[in-house]
Amino acid sequence: MKKLDINMKKTLIILSLAGVIFFAQTKTAQAQCNTDGFTEQCLSSLESGFTFLKSFKVDGQGGSKDKVEFSYVFSKDTEYYINICTGSSSVDGIKVTLYDSNRKMVGTNFANGKFFGAVKYPCSATGIYYITFTFEGSSNHCGGSVLGFKR
Amino acid sequence: MKKLIFIVCIFGIVACESNKKIDDEKAFLDSLESVTLNQPEISQEVISDIIQQIPSPLEISFLIKESGNSYNNELLNSPDNISNYNSNYHKALNLGIYGADLGYTNIYNQNQDAIFYLDAIKELANGLSIGQFFDFGTIKRLATNSQNMDSLLLISTQNFNNINTYLQEQNRSNLSILLLTGGWIEALHILCQVAEEKNSEQLKEKIGEQKIILDNIKLLLEFYREADPNINKFYDQVMQLDAIYSQININHVYAEPTFEEVNGMLVIKDNSTTTIDITDEDVAKIKATTAMIREQIIK
């Protein structure tokens, strides 16, 4: 009877620990990529004169995704603005690249050996464009971005 | 002791269940009056990828204002027509139309008309059980002051974006597609009316460019036409427009971009070009067909 009680106690402890660990891990996972907060940051830094179009959640899922891609129809004679926010002044290695409908590169935020927090793209060719976010030496693989336009 | 083990097991189960999203929405949605659609064979991810490409009607509204055109509310769908919209199909389409009209009134700082459209949008959104995504109080407050146009446009756009995301997440992409298509049809309708009046090459070109968006809309409607007779009928009407657009060519010439750093910002110079072959006759046909399709939606 005494042995049974000891085994039951061990079972209790193991089950309790399992519940706590599982719960804690899940909460940690949820806290990992705060894209909503970063897109809000990007919204507030949208350059004056540009009208908001949409926001992008750049979630590299801790490094398991090496690319996050969106697409949109850009119109000629319209200037577009894309920025990247990570909660700090740097873009944390998040590179945004624009490709046209034929997957030809038409723009990026990485130039002259450095990353830029925002790019302006005065479009002269209407079409579907792919907005691709990749991670170049990123620590958190997490950010937000907004797209705006002006004529 | 057995009771304690039982309690701990329950704790473990609750810890697992706490991670599941409590979907109150599901029971709510089940109670909605709607046709239960079979989901298309194509994946939701692919559908969402195509949907996201459809541009905001705001871009066309800005172009129209820039062309020097005065505000004309006769171009818009009267909010009084709202009593005609009883099915989810008509509600979703006209929610898109009124959304485009709201953007137009906001750009021209027509505060009173903007409030009328907000009321119409609120009624339709509530009818589709998506009213919770509109911050009507804030939007109305902003709409009363012409200095708030930027914030007004921002919040309105965010609200509509959130609605579309929600509808897709809830496997109601059919309504998201109708909403976006309604907005697009309204923007195209206004554009055609103004282009004819102004005889502007830029506006005519913009009409021609819509071929790209129409290709996406056609594809999206095709996914649902078998399951929904309303969408099937709408698809046939849209194909009439497609037949006209098949005569229009968009020529794209790629050239390597260049860039420069201006005040700490990277500015790309796009050296590619597109030219659009569109005639006055094409514009007239597009105008008439768009008006016909729109009339079917708003009456």
Tab-separated table of N, CA and C in Angstrom, chain B residues 13 17 39 58 103 112 144 149 198 220 229 252 284:
chain	number	residue	atom	x	y	z
B	13	ILE	N	-5.457	18.482	-19.423
B	13	ILE	CA	-6.357	18.625	-20.574
B	13	ILE	C	-6.677	20.102	-20.805
B	17	GLU	N	-6.243	22.486	-24.037
B	17	GLU	CA	-7.384	23.151	-24.657
B	17	GLU	C	-7.227	24.665	-24.655
B	39	GLN	N	-16.838	24.159	-50.793
B	39	GLN	CA	-15.606	24.894	-51.002
B	39	GLN	C	-14.980	24.444	-52.317
B	58	LEU	N	-9.401	53.276	-53.929
B	58	LEU	CA	-8.882	54.614	-53.594
B	58	LEU	C	-7.925	55.138	-54.662
B	103	GLY	N	-14.892	56.025	-50.021
B	103	GLY	CA	-13.550	56.512	-50.333
B	103	GLY	C	-13.618	57.756	-51.211
B	112	GLN	N	-20.843	65.198	-45.230
B	112	GLN	CA	-22.237	64.779	-45.026
B	112	GLN	C	-22.540	63.506	-45.813
B	144	THR	N	-16.375	64.194	-39.710
B	144	THR	CA	-16.976	65.521	-39.527
B	144	THR	C	-15.961	66.644	-39.710
B	149	MET	N	-8.687	63.749	-43.110
B	149	MET	CA	-8.847	62.836	-44.237
B	149	MET	C	-7.867	61.665	-44.175
B	198	LYS	N	-14.142	63.855	-69.691
B	198	LYS	CA	-12.870	64.583	-69.733
B	198	LYS	C	-12.081	64.341	-71.011
B	220	LEU	N	-11.341	34.241	-59.822
B	220	LEU	CA	-11.924	34.057	-58.489
B	220	LEU	C	-13.398	33.656	-58.592
B	229	PRO	N	-25.460	29.778	-57.773
B	229	PRO	CA	-26.123	30.252	-58.996
B	229	PRO	C	-26.036	31.772	-59.172
B	252	HIS	N	4.353	45.325	-72.147
B	252	HIS	CA	5.299	45.575	-71.051
B	252	HIS	C	6.728	45.401	-71.551
B	284	ALA	N	-16.045	53.200	-74.787
B	284	ALA	CA	-17.511	53.320	-74.840
B	284	ALA	C	-18.180	51.978	-74.517
